[in-house]
PDB file of C-alpha atoms in Angstrom:
ATOM      1  CA  UNK A  12      84.026 -46.965  10.634  1.00 40.00           C
ATOM      2  CA  UNK A  13      82.883 -44.713  13.461  1.00 49.00           C
ATOM      3  CA  UNK A  14      84.601 -41.526  14.471  1.00 59.00           C
ATOM      4  CA  UNK A  15      87.609 -41.780  16.739  1.00 63.00           C
ATOM      5  CA  UNK A  16      87.879 -39.650  19.856  1.00 62.00           C
ATOM      6  CA  UNK A  17      91.410 -40.740  20.840  1.00 57.00           C
ATOM      7  CA  UNK A  18      94.396 -38.529  21.454  1.00 49.00           C
ATOM      8  CA  UNK A  19      96.195 -36.863  18.610  1.00 47.00           C
ATOM      9  CA  UNK A  20      99.322 -34.749  18.564  1.00 46.00           C
ATOM     10  CA  UNK A  21      98.195 -31.173  18.144  1.00 44.00           C
ATOM     11  CA  UNK A  22      99.622 -29.527  15.061  1.00 53.00           C
ATOM     12  CA  UNK A  23      98.239 -26.783  12.881  1.00 68.00           C
ATOM     13  CA  UNK A  24      95.348 -26.079  12.718  1.00 89.00           C
ATOM     14  CA  UNK A  25      94.761 -25.542  16.422  1.00 96.00           C
ATOM     15  CA  UNK A  26      91.579 -27.244  17.718  1.00 98.00           C
ATOM     16  CA  UNK A  27      90.742 -24.097  19.667  1.00 98.00           C
ATOM     17  CA  UNK A  28      90.751 -22.106  16.432  1.00 98.00           C
ATOM     18  CA  UNK A  29      88.594 -24.747  14.751  1.00 98.00           C
ATOM     19  CA  UNK A  30      86.155 -24.664  17.655  1.00 98.00           C
ATOM     20  CA  UNK A  31      85.787 -20.911  17.393  1.00 98.00           C
ATOM     21  CA  UNK A  32      84.863 -21.262  13.724  1.00 98.00           C
ATOM     22  CA  UNK A  33      82.453 -24.092  14.556  1.00 98.00           C
ATOM     23  CA  UNK A  34      80.727 -22.138  17.322  1.00 98.00           C
ATOM     24  CA  UNK A  35      80.250 -19.017  15.225  1.00 98.00           C
ATOM     25  CA  UNK A  36      78.823 -20.994  12.323  1.00 98.00           C
ATOM     26  CA  UNK A  37      76.629 -23.224  14.509  1.00 98.00           C
ATOM     27  CA  UNK A  38      75.065 -20.215  16.233  1.00 98.00           C
ATOM     28  CA  UNK A  39      74.067 -18.619  12.945  1.00 98.00           C
ATOM     29  CA  UNK A  40      72.853 -21.970  11.635  1.00 98.00           C
ATOM     30  CA  UNK A  41      70.702 -22.494  14.740  1.00 98.00           C
ATOM     31  CA  UNK A  42      69.212 -19.024  14.266  1.00 98.00           C
ATOM     32  CA  UNK A  43      68.300 -19.936  10.688  1.00 97.00           C
ATOM     33  CA  UNK A  44      66.651 -23.177  11.782  1.00 95.00           C
ATOM     34  CA  UNK A  45      64.618 -21.391  14.449  1.00 95.00           C
ATOM     35  CA  UNK A  46      63.612 -18.614  12.088  1.00 95.00           C
ATOM     36  CA  UNK A  47      62.504 -21.007   9.360  1.00 92.00           C
ATOM     37  CA  UNK A  48      60.333 -22.911  11.808  1.00 91.00           C
ATOM     38  CA  UNK A  49      58.792 -19.713  13.152  1.00 90.00           C
ATOM     39  CA  UNK A  50      58.067 -18.469   9.633  1.00 87.00           C
ATOM     40  CA  UNK A  51      56.446 -21.767   8.702  1.00 78.00           C
ATOM     41  CA  UNK A  52      54.266 -21.682  11.815  1.00 61.00           C
ATOM     42  CA  UNK A  53      53.330 -18.020  11.313  1.00 51.00           C
ATOM     43  CA  UNK A  54      52.371 -18.817   7.738  1.00 50.00           C
ATOM     44  CA  UNK A  55      49.789 -21.247   9.169  1.00 43.00           C
ATOM     45  CA  UNK A  56      51.277 -24.316   7.509  1.00 40.00           C
ATOM     46  CA  UNK A  57      49.209 -26.865   9.346  1.00 39.00           C
ATOM     47  CA  UNK A  58      49.221 -30.275   7.676  1.00 35.00           C
ATOM     48  CA  UNK A  59      51.802 -32.844   8.582  1.00 40.00           C
ATOM     49  CA  UNK A  60      52.845 -33.473   4.977  1.00 44.00           C
ATOM     50  CA  UNK A  61      53.457 -29.790   4.371  1.00 48.00           C
ATOM     51  CA  UNK A  62      55.346 -29.461   7.655  1.00 54.00           C
ATOM     52  CA  UNK A  63      57.501 -32.393   6.633  1.00 54.00           C
ATOM     53  CA  UNK A  64      58.404 -30.548   3.451  1.00 52.00           C
ATOM     54  CA  UNK A  65      59.291 -27.474   5.505  1.00 59.00           C
ATOM     55  CA  UNK A  66      61.557 -29.519   7.748  1.00 74.00           C
ATOM     56  CA  UNK A  67      63.300 -30.928   4.698  1.00 81.00           C
ATOM     57  CA  UNK A  68      63.745 -27.439   3.299  1.00 87.00           C
ATOM     58  CA  UNK A  69      65.133 -26.205   6.624  1.00 90.00           C
ATOM     59  CA  UNK A  70      67.571 -29.105   6.902  1.00 92.00           C
ATOM     60  CA  UNK A  71      68.906 -28.395   3.447  1.00 92.00           C
ATOM     61  CA  UNK A  72      68.993 -24.639   3.865  1.00 93.00           C
ATOM     62  CA  UNK A  73      70.903 -24.863   7.145  1.00 96.00           C
ATOM     63  CA  UNK A  74      73.420 -27.319   5.721  1.00 95.00           C
ATOM     64  CA  UNK A  75      73.950 -25.124   2.648  1.00 96.00           C
ATOM     65  CA  UNK A  76      74.543 -22.156   4.928  1.00 97.00           C
ATOM     66  CA  UNK A  77      77.110 -24.073   6.979  1.00 97.00           C
ATOM     67  CA  UNK A  78      78.852 -25.301   3.837  1.00 96.00           C
ATOM     68  CA  UNK A  79      79.006 -21.827   2.307  1.00 96.00           C
ATOM     69  CA  UNK A  80      80.428 -20.267   5.454  1.00 97.00           C
ATOM     70  CA  UNK A  81      83.049 -22.984   5.842  1.00 97.00           C
ATOM     71  CA  UNK A  82      83.979 -22.683   2.172  1.00 94.00           C
ATOM     72  CA  UNK A  83      84.510 -18.944   2.613  1.00 96.00           C
ATOM     73  CA  UNK A  84      86.677 -19.354   5.722  1.00 96.00           C
ATOM     74  CA  UNK A  85      88.508 -22.599   4.910  1.00 95.00           C
ATOM     75  CA  UNK A  86      88.075 -23.348   1.202  1.00 91.00           C
ATOM     76  CA  UNK A  87      90.385 -26.358   1.167  1.00 91.00           C
ATOM     77  CA  UNK A  88      88.610 -28.398   3.832  1.00 94.00           C
ATOM     78  CA  UNK A  89      86.367 -31.410   3.294  1.00 95.00           C
ATOM     79  CA  UNK A  90      82.762 -31.592   4.512  1.00 95.00           C
ATOM     80  CA  UNK A  91      80.469 -34.458   5.460  1.00 96.00           C
ATOM     81  CA  UNK A  92      76.814 -33.559   5.970  1.00 93.00           C
ATOM     82  CA  UNK A  93      73.581 -35.434   6.500  1.00 85.00           C
ATOM     83  CA  UNK A  94      71.727 -33.836   3.602  1.00 84.00           C
ATOM     84  CA  UNK A  95      74.307 -33.461   0.827  1.00 81.00           C
ATOM     85  CA  UNK A  96      76.850 -36.122   1.671  1.00 77.00           C
ATOM     86  CA  UNK A  97      80.589 -35.660   1.316  1.00 78.00           C
ATOM     87  CA  UNK A  98      82.692 -33.067  -0.453  1.00 76.00           C
ATOM     88  CA  UNK A  99      86.382 -33.784  -0.825  1.00 72.00           C
ATOM     89  CA  UNK A 100      89.227 -31.639   0.398  1.00 65.00           C
ATOM     90  CA  UNK A 101      91.154 -29.509  -2.055  1.00 60.00           C
ATOM     91  CA  UNK A 102      94.779 -30.578  -2.098  1.00 56.00           C
ATOM     92  CA  UNK A 103      96.227 -32.172   1.024  1.00 60.00           C
ATOM     93  CA  UNK A 104      93.962 -30.558   3.637  1.00 63.00           C
ATOM     94  CA  UNK A 105      93.608 -32.774   6.696  1.00 82.00           C
ATOM     95  CA  UNK A 106      90.472 -31.136   8.124  1.00 95.00           C
ATOM     96  CA  UNK A 107      87.012 -32.553   7.556  1.00 96.00           C
ATOM     97  CA  UNK A 108      83.930 -30.891   8.991  1.00 97.00           C
ATOM     98  CA  UNK A 109      80.978 -33.070  10.008  1.00 98.00           C
ATOM     99  CA  UNK A 110      77.569 -31.407  10.236  1.00 97.00           C
ATOM    100  CA  UNK A 111      74.066 -32.391  11.212  1.00 97.00           C
ATOM    101  CA  UNK A 112      72.045 -29.301  10.278  1.00 96.00           C
ATOM    102  CA  UNK A 113      69.011 -30.199  12.392  1.00 96.00           C
ATOM    103  CA  UNK A 114      69.413 -33.197  14.678  1.00 96.00           C
ATOM    104  CA  UNK A 115      65.956 -34.072  15.940  1.00 94.00           C
ATOM    105  CA  UNK A 116      63.839 -33.190  12.922  1.00 90.00           C
ATOM    106  CA  UNK A 117      60.719 -34.846  14.336  1.00 90.00           C
ATOM    107  CA  UNK A 118      61.043 -32.660  17.435  1.00 93.00           C
ATOM    108  CA  UNK A 119      61.529 -29.709  15.091  1.00 92.00           C
ATOM    109  CA  UNK A 120      58.353 -30.656  13.241  1.00 89.00           C
ATOM    110  CA  UNK A 121      56.293 -30.889  16.431  1.00 90.00           C
ATOM    111  CA  UNK A 122      57.835 -27.911  18.204  1.00 92.00           C
ATOM    112  CA  UNK A 123      59.466 -29.964  20.954  1.00 95.00           C
ATOM    113  CA  UNK A 124      62.487 -28.093  22.361  1.00 97.00           C
ATOM    114  CA  UNK A 125      65.129 -30.715  21.618  1.00 97.00           C
ATOM    115  CA  UNK A 126      66.645 -30.102  18.183  1.00 97.00           C
ATOM    116  CA  UNK A 127      70.193 -29.036  17.534  1.00 98.00           C
ATOM    117  CA  UNK A 128      72.873 -28.018  15.094  1.00 98.00           C
ATOM    118  CA  UNK A 129      75.895 -30.290  15.481  1.00 98.00           C
ATOM    119  CA  UNK A 130      79.248 -29.362  13.936  1.00 98.00           C
ATOM    120  CA  UNK A 131      82.593 -31.103  14.460  1.00 98.00           C
ATOM    121  CA  UNK A 132      86.088 -30.712  13.041  1.00 98.00           C
ATOM    122  CA  UNK A 133      88.071 -33.852  12.322  1.00 96.00           C
ATOM    123  CA  UNK A 134      91.846 -33.784  11.722  1.00 95.00           C
ATOM    124  CA  UNK A 135      93.477 -36.842  10.175  1.00 90.00           C
ATOM    125  CA  UNK A 136      90.476 -38.958  11.125  1.00 91.00           C
ATOM    126  CA  UNK A 137      90.247 -37.793  14.749  1.00 96.00           C
ATOM    127  CA  UNK A 138      87.549 -35.415  16.004  1.00 98.00           C
ATOM    128  CA  UNK A 139      89.346 -32.514  17.700  1.00 98.00           C
ATOM    129  CA  UNK A 140      86.623 -29.879  18.136  1.00 98.00           C
ATOM    130  CA  UNK A 141      82.865 -29.912  18.315  1.00 98.00           C
ATOM    131  CA  UNK A 142      79.795 -27.877  19.186  1.00 98.00           C
ATOM    132  CA  UNK A 143      76.186 -28.894  19.735  1.00 98.00           C
ATOM    133  CA  UNK A 144      73.729 -26.002  19.946  1.00 98.00           C
ATOM    134  CA  UNK A 145      70.107 -26.554  20.889  1.00 98.00           C
ATOM    135  CA  UNK A 146      68.373 -24.295  18.395  1.00 98.00           C
ATOM    136  CA  UNK A 147      65.174 -24.218  20.475  1.00 97.00           C
ATOM    137  CA  UNK A 148      66.748 -23.096  23.760  1.00 97.00           C
ATOM    138  CA  UNK A 149      70.165 -21.657  22.901  1.00 97.00           C
ATOM    139  CA  UNK A 150      71.960 -24.164  25.147  1.00 98.00           C
ATOM    140  CA  UNK A 151      75.417 -24.888  23.776  1.00 98.00           C
ATOM    141  CA  UNK A 152      77.921 -27.643  24.479  1.00 99.00           C
ATOM    142  CA  UNK A 153      81.510 -27.448  23.267  1.00 98.00           C
ATOM    143  CA  UNK A 154      84.689 -29.484  23.485  1.00 98.00           C
ATOM    144  CA  UNK A 155      88.217 -29.670  22.150  1.00 98.00           C
ATOM    145  CA  UNK A 156      90.386 -32.750  22.278  1.00 98.00           C
ATOM    146  CA  UNK A 157      92.227 -32.661  25.579  1.00 98.00           C
ATOM    147  CA  UNK A 158      90.609 -29.350  26.507  1.00 98.00           C
ATOM    148  CA  UNK A 159      87.540 -30.503  28.403  1.00 98.00           C
ATOM    149  CA  UNK A 160      83.807 -30.197  27.804  1.00 98.00           C
ATOM    150  CA  UNK A 161      81.596 -27.215  28.534  1.00 98.00           C
ATOM    151  CA  UNK A 162      77.933 -26.233  28.679  1.00 98.00           C
ATOM    152  CA  UNK A 163      77.584 -22.522  27.974  1.00 98.00           C
ATOM    153  CA  UNK A 164      81.165 -22.060  29.133  1.00 97.00           C
ATOM    154  CA  UNK A 165      80.746 -24.050  32.352  1.00 98.00           C
ATOM    155  CA  UNK A 166      82.847 -27.231  32.671  1.00 98.00           C
ATOM    156  CA  UNK A 167      80.816 -30.434  32.765  1.00 98.00           C
ATOM    157  CA  UNK A 168      81.570 -33.934  33.979  1.00 97.00           C
ATOM    158  CA  UNK A 169      79.603 -37.126  33.568  1.00 98.00           C
ATOM    159  CA  UNK A 170      77.606 -38.981  36.182  1.00 98.00           C
ATOM    160  CA  UNK A 171      79.222 -40.467  39.284  1.00 97.00           C
ATOM    161  CA  UNK A 172      76.751 -43.337  39.325  1.00 98.00           C
ATOM    162  CA  UNK A 173      78.494 -46.712  39.599  1.00 98.00           C
ATOM    163  CA  UNK A 174      75.564 -49.146  39.799  1.00 98.00           C
ATOM    164  CA  UNK A 175      73.764 -50.056  36.578  1.00 98.00           C
ATOM    165  CA  UNK A 176      70.582 -50.870  38.465  1.00 98.00           C
ATOM    166  CA  UNK A 177      70.433 -47.254  39.661  1.00 98.00           C
ATOM    167  CA  UNK A 178      71.338 -45.700  36.300  1.00 98.00           C
ATOM    168  CA  UNK A 179      69.066 -43.553  34.154  1.00 98.00           C
ATOM    169  CA  UNK A 180      69.811 -44.552  30.553  1.00 98.00           C
ATOM    170  CA  UNK A 181      69.149 -42.587  27.381  1.00 98.00           C
ATOM    171  CA  UNK A 182      68.562 -44.214  24.017  1.00 98.00           C
ATOM    172  CA  UNK A 183      66.935 -43.708  20.626  1.00 97.00           C
ATOM    173  CA  UNK A 184      65.243 -45.701  17.885  1.00 95.00           C
ATOM    174  CA  UNK A 185      65.554 -45.962  14.137  1.00 91.00           C
ATOM    175  CA  UNK A 186      62.735 -45.343  11.687  1.00 86.00           C
ATOM    176  CA  UNK A 187      62.832 -48.738   9.957  1.00 87.00           C
ATOM    177  CA  UNK A 188      60.053 -50.929  11.351  1.00 89.00           C
ATOM    178  CA  UNK A 189      62.143 -54.099  11.462  1.00 91.00           C
ATOM    179  CA  UNK A 190      64.924 -52.301  13.320  1.00 91.00           C
ATOM    180  CA  UNK A 191      62.417 -50.957  15.826  1.00 93.00           C
ATOM    181  CA  UNK A 192      61.149 -54.459  16.558  1.00 95.00           C
ATOM    182  CA  UNK A 193      64.663 -55.519  17.507  1.00 96.00           C
ATOM    183  CA  UNK A 194      65.366 -52.325  19.443  1.00 96.00           C
ATOM    184  CA  UNK A 195      62.152 -52.812  21.405  1.00 97.00           C
ATOM    185  CA  UNK A 196      63.252 -56.311  22.355  1.00 97.00           C
ATOM    186  CA  UNK A 197      66.625 -54.989  23.508  1.00 97.00           C
ATOM    187  CA  UNK A 198      64.912 -52.274  25.531  1.00 98.00           C
ATOM    188  CA  UNK A 199      62.578 -54.809  27.109  1.00 98.00           C
ATOM    189  CA  UNK A 200      65.570 -56.895  28.154  1.00 98.00           C
ATOM    190  CA  UNK A 201      67.509 -53.939  29.506  1.00 98.00           C
ATOM    191  CA  UNK A 202      64.741 -52.153  31.396  1.00 98.00           C
ATOM    192  CA  UNK A 203      64.611 -54.540  34.403  1.00 98.00           C
ATOM    193  CA  UNK A 204      68.335 -53.944  34.983  1.00 98.00           C
ATOM    194  CA  UNK A 205      68.379 -50.116  35.092  1.00 98.00           C
ATOM    195  CA  UNK A 206      66.603 -47.335  36.991  1.00 98.00           C
ATOM    196  CA  UNK A 207      64.683 -46.126  33.947  1.00 98.00           C
ATOM    197  CA  UNK A 208      64.941 -45.103  30.286  1.00 98.00           C
ATOM    198  CA  UNK A 209      64.719 -41.693  28.634  1.00 98.00           C
ATOM    199  CA  UNK A 210      64.378 -40.860  24.924  1.00 97.00           C
ATOM    200  CA  UNK A 211      64.581 -37.280  23.586  1.00 97.00           C
ATOM    201  CA  UNK A 212      64.985 -37.953  19.866  1.00 96.00           C
ATOM    202  CA  UNK A 213      68.263 -36.133  19.150  1.00 97.00           C
ATOM    203  CA  UNK A 214      71.453 -38.144  19.541  1.00 98.00           C
ATOM    204  CA  UNK A 215      73.748 -35.133  19.764  1.00 98.00           C
ATOM    205  CA  UNK A 216      71.741 -33.770  22.687  1.00 98.00           C
ATOM    206  CA  UNK A 217      71.533 -37.200  24.324  1.00 98.00           C
ATOM    207  CA  UNK A 218      75.325 -37.360  24.313  1.00 98.00           C
ATOM    208  CA  UNK A 219      75.569 -33.880  25.809  1.00 98.00           C
ATOM    209  CA  UNK A 220      73.011 -34.734  28.487  1.00 98.00           C
ATOM    210  CA  UNK A 221      75.146 -37.741  29.402  1.00 98.00           C
ATOM    211  CA  UNK A 222      78.229 -35.525  29.398  1.00 98.00           C
ATOM    212  CA  UNK A 223      76.865 -33.422  32.237  1.00 98.00           C
ATOM    213  CA  UNK A 224      75.133 -36.200  34.132  1.00 98.00           C
ATOM    214  CA  UNK A 225      71.526 -35.338  33.285  1.00 98.00           C
ATOM    215  CA  UNK A 226      71.373 -39.011  32.380  1.00 98.00           C
ATOM    216  CA  UNK A 227      73.875 -41.569  33.601  1.00 98.00           C
ATOM    217  CA  UNK A 228      74.628 -43.222  30.251  1.00 98.00           C
ATOM    218  CA  UNK A 229      73.424 -43.499  26.676  1.00 98.00           C
ATOM    219  CA  UNK A 230      73.377 -46.097  23.919  1.00 98.00           C
ATOM    220  CA  UNK A 231      71.963 -46.308  20.413  1.00 98.00           C
ATOM    221  CA  UNK A 232      72.285 -48.370  17.279  1.00 97.00           C
ATOM    222  CA  UNK A 233      72.253 -46.802  13.832  1.00 96.00           C
ATOM    223  CA  UNK A 234      74.040 -43.504  14.402  1.00 97.00           C
ATOM    224  CA  UNK A 235      75.859 -41.911  11.484  1.00 95.00           C
ATOM    225  CA  UNK A 236      79.007 -39.791  11.939  1.00 97.00           C
ATOM    226  CA  UNK A 237      77.046 -36.538  11.919  1.00 97.00           C
ATOM    227  CA  UNK A 238      74.860 -37.855  14.760  1.00 97.00           C
ATOM    228  CA  UNK A 239      77.710 -38.411  17.202  1.00 98.00           C
ATOM    229  CA  UNK A 240      80.873 -36.623  16.040  1.00 98.00           C
ATOM    230  CA  UNK A 241      80.466 -33.438  18.093  1.00 98.00           C
ATOM    231  CA  UNK A 242      78.388 -34.913  20.914  1.00 98.00           C
ATOM    232  CA  UNK A 243      80.729 -37.875  21.216  1.00 98.00           C
ATOM    233  CA  UNK A 244      83.691 -35.570  21.757  1.00 98.00           C
ATOM    234  CA  UNK A 245      81.755 -33.579  24.367  1.00 98.00           C
ATOM    235  CA  UNK A 246      80.922 -36.810  26.195  1.00 98.00           C
ATOM    236  CA  UNK A 247      84.467 -38.123  26.051  1.00 98.00           C
ATOM    237  CA  UNK A 248      85.968 -34.866  27.260  1.00 98.00           C
ATOM    238  CA  UNK A 249      83.484 -34.955  30.155  1.00 98.00           C
ATOM    239  CA  UNK A 250      85.088 -38.212  31.286  1.00 98.00           C
ATOM    240  CA  UNK A 251      82.813 -40.759  29.628  1.00 98.00           C
ATOM    241  CA  UNK A 252      83.930 -43.784  27.673  1.00 98.00           C
ATOM    242  CA  UNK A 253      82.537 -43.522  24.146  1.00 98.00           C
ATOM    243  CA  UNK A 254      82.823 -46.717  22.113  1.00 98.00           C
ATOM    244  CA  UNK A 255      81.019 -49.485  20.280  1.00 98.00           C
ATOM    245  CA  UNK A 256      80.713 -53.123  21.286  1.00 97.00           C
ATOM    246  CA  UNK A 257      83.583 -55.550  21.791  1.00 95.00           C
ATOM    247  CA  UNK A 258      86.307 -52.961  21.300  1.00 95.00           C
ATOM    248  CA  UNK A 259      84.842 -51.447  18.150  1.00 96.00           C
ATOM    249  CA  UNK A 260      84.855 -47.743  17.410  1.00 96.00           C
ATOM    250  CA  UNK A 261      81.521 -45.952  17.935  1.00 97.00           C
ATOM    251  CA  UNK A 262      79.468 -46.127  14.773  1.00 97.00           C
ATOM    252  CA  UNK A 263      76.448 -47.594  13.031  1.00 96.00           C
ATOM    253  CA  UNK A 264      76.389 -50.913  14.929  1.00 97.00           C
ATOM    254  CA  UNK A 265      76.445 -49.200  18.332  1.00 98.00           C
ATOM    255  CA  UNK A 266      77.427 -46.102  20.253  1.00 98.00           C
ATOM    256  CA  UNK A 267      77.711 -46.293  24.035  1.00 98.00           C
ATOM    257  CA  UNK A 268      78.603 -43.288  26.181  1.00 98.00           C
ATOM    258  CA  UNK A 269      78.958 -44.026  29.864  1.00 98.00           C
ATOM    259  CA  UNK A 270      81.185 -43.310  32.853  1.00 98.00           C
ATOM    260  CA  UNK A 271      83.911 -45.962  33.145  1.00 98.00           C
ATOM    261  CA  UNK A 272      82.186 -47.619  36.112  1.00 98.00           C
ATOM    262  CA  UNK A 273      78.964 -48.075  34.141  1.00 98.00           C
ATOM    263  CA  UNK A 274      80.411 -48.737  30.710  1.00 98.00           C
ATOM    264  CA  UNK A 275      81.404 -52.371  31.362  1.00 98.00           C
ATOM    265  CA  UNK A 276      78.092 -53.493  32.911  1.00 98.00           C
ATOM    266  CA  UNK A 277      76.017 -51.662  30.278  1.00 98.00           C
ATOM    267  CA  UNK A 278      78.223 -52.939  27.470  1.00 98.00           C
ATOM    268  CA  UNK A 279      77.981 -56.538  28.664  1.00 98.00           C
ATOM    269  CA  UNK A 280      74.217 -56.338  29.057  1.00 98.00           C
ATOM    270  CA  UNK A 281      73.860 -54.944  25.519  1.00 98.00           C
ATOM    271  CA  UNK A 282      76.098 -57.706  24.137  1.00 98.00           C
ATOM    272  CA  UNK A 283      73.967 -60.317  25.878  1.00 98.00           C
ATOM    273  CA  UNK A 284      70.882 -58.747  24.315  1.00 98.00           C
ATOM    274  CA  UNK A 285      72.457 -58.693  20.818  1.00 97.00           C
ATOM    275  CA  UNK A 286      71.877 -54.944  20.720  1.00 97.00           C
ATOM    276  CA  UNK A 287      73.876 -54.449  17.529  1.00 95.00           C
ATOM    277  CA  UNK A 288      71.991 -57.217  15.739  1.00 92.00           C
ATOM    278  CA  UNK A 289      68.691 -57.200  13.937  1.00 85.00           C
ATOM    279  CA  UNK A 290      67.895 -55.063  10.923  1.00 76.00           C
TER     280      UNK A 290
END
């Protein structure tokens, strides 16, 4: 099941306190990712296969760093990460951290400036705090449940666009060839009904771009919790509806983030195109 972004009664721990931890850790993690890429480049590692190995090493190193810092600060909490999977909570701890150490690893490999550390805190199954930090640029988006969304401390709100035909839509594609065939067909069916399409290759950043109206809406199939936990909260707190299809929670079958006026038309078009189907 996808992550929930609904309201929750605030008890201890305070989401603001969790966000502070997340921000501090994400900043250091982003520095590590940037440093490892710079060191690999300065070492004249030039072949694609070798660079791929470096990216894998960086992903794992950053996630280990995040895990170690969280363990030192909050040893009883659970952790879900892209590289090492899930670690269980000690005792009855209700907090689970969800981390994507480098979201946008292909961008990281090629030196494109859209790759991010994404870290969210989930309490009793509800995401209550999250940070997405672009490791290439230092841009940082944060949110707490009920506390709004921010880009470098500045409040953000989603697009005011109300007409799907005038909407700039972000999306992404999986790496499985069969899935891409289906996603291409969906895109082909959607494109005549929107202003245009953008694809940056990092779901957490896509969600943050939608949160501040750099794009009007976003959709993608195949996102794991670490792809959308923090960015989904940022988008929701910026006033967007974040959900799956037909009343489902956002998750692997589909994540849509759109202002309320655009959500229905985009949702219905994606249903008609069987966007959650295929491989």
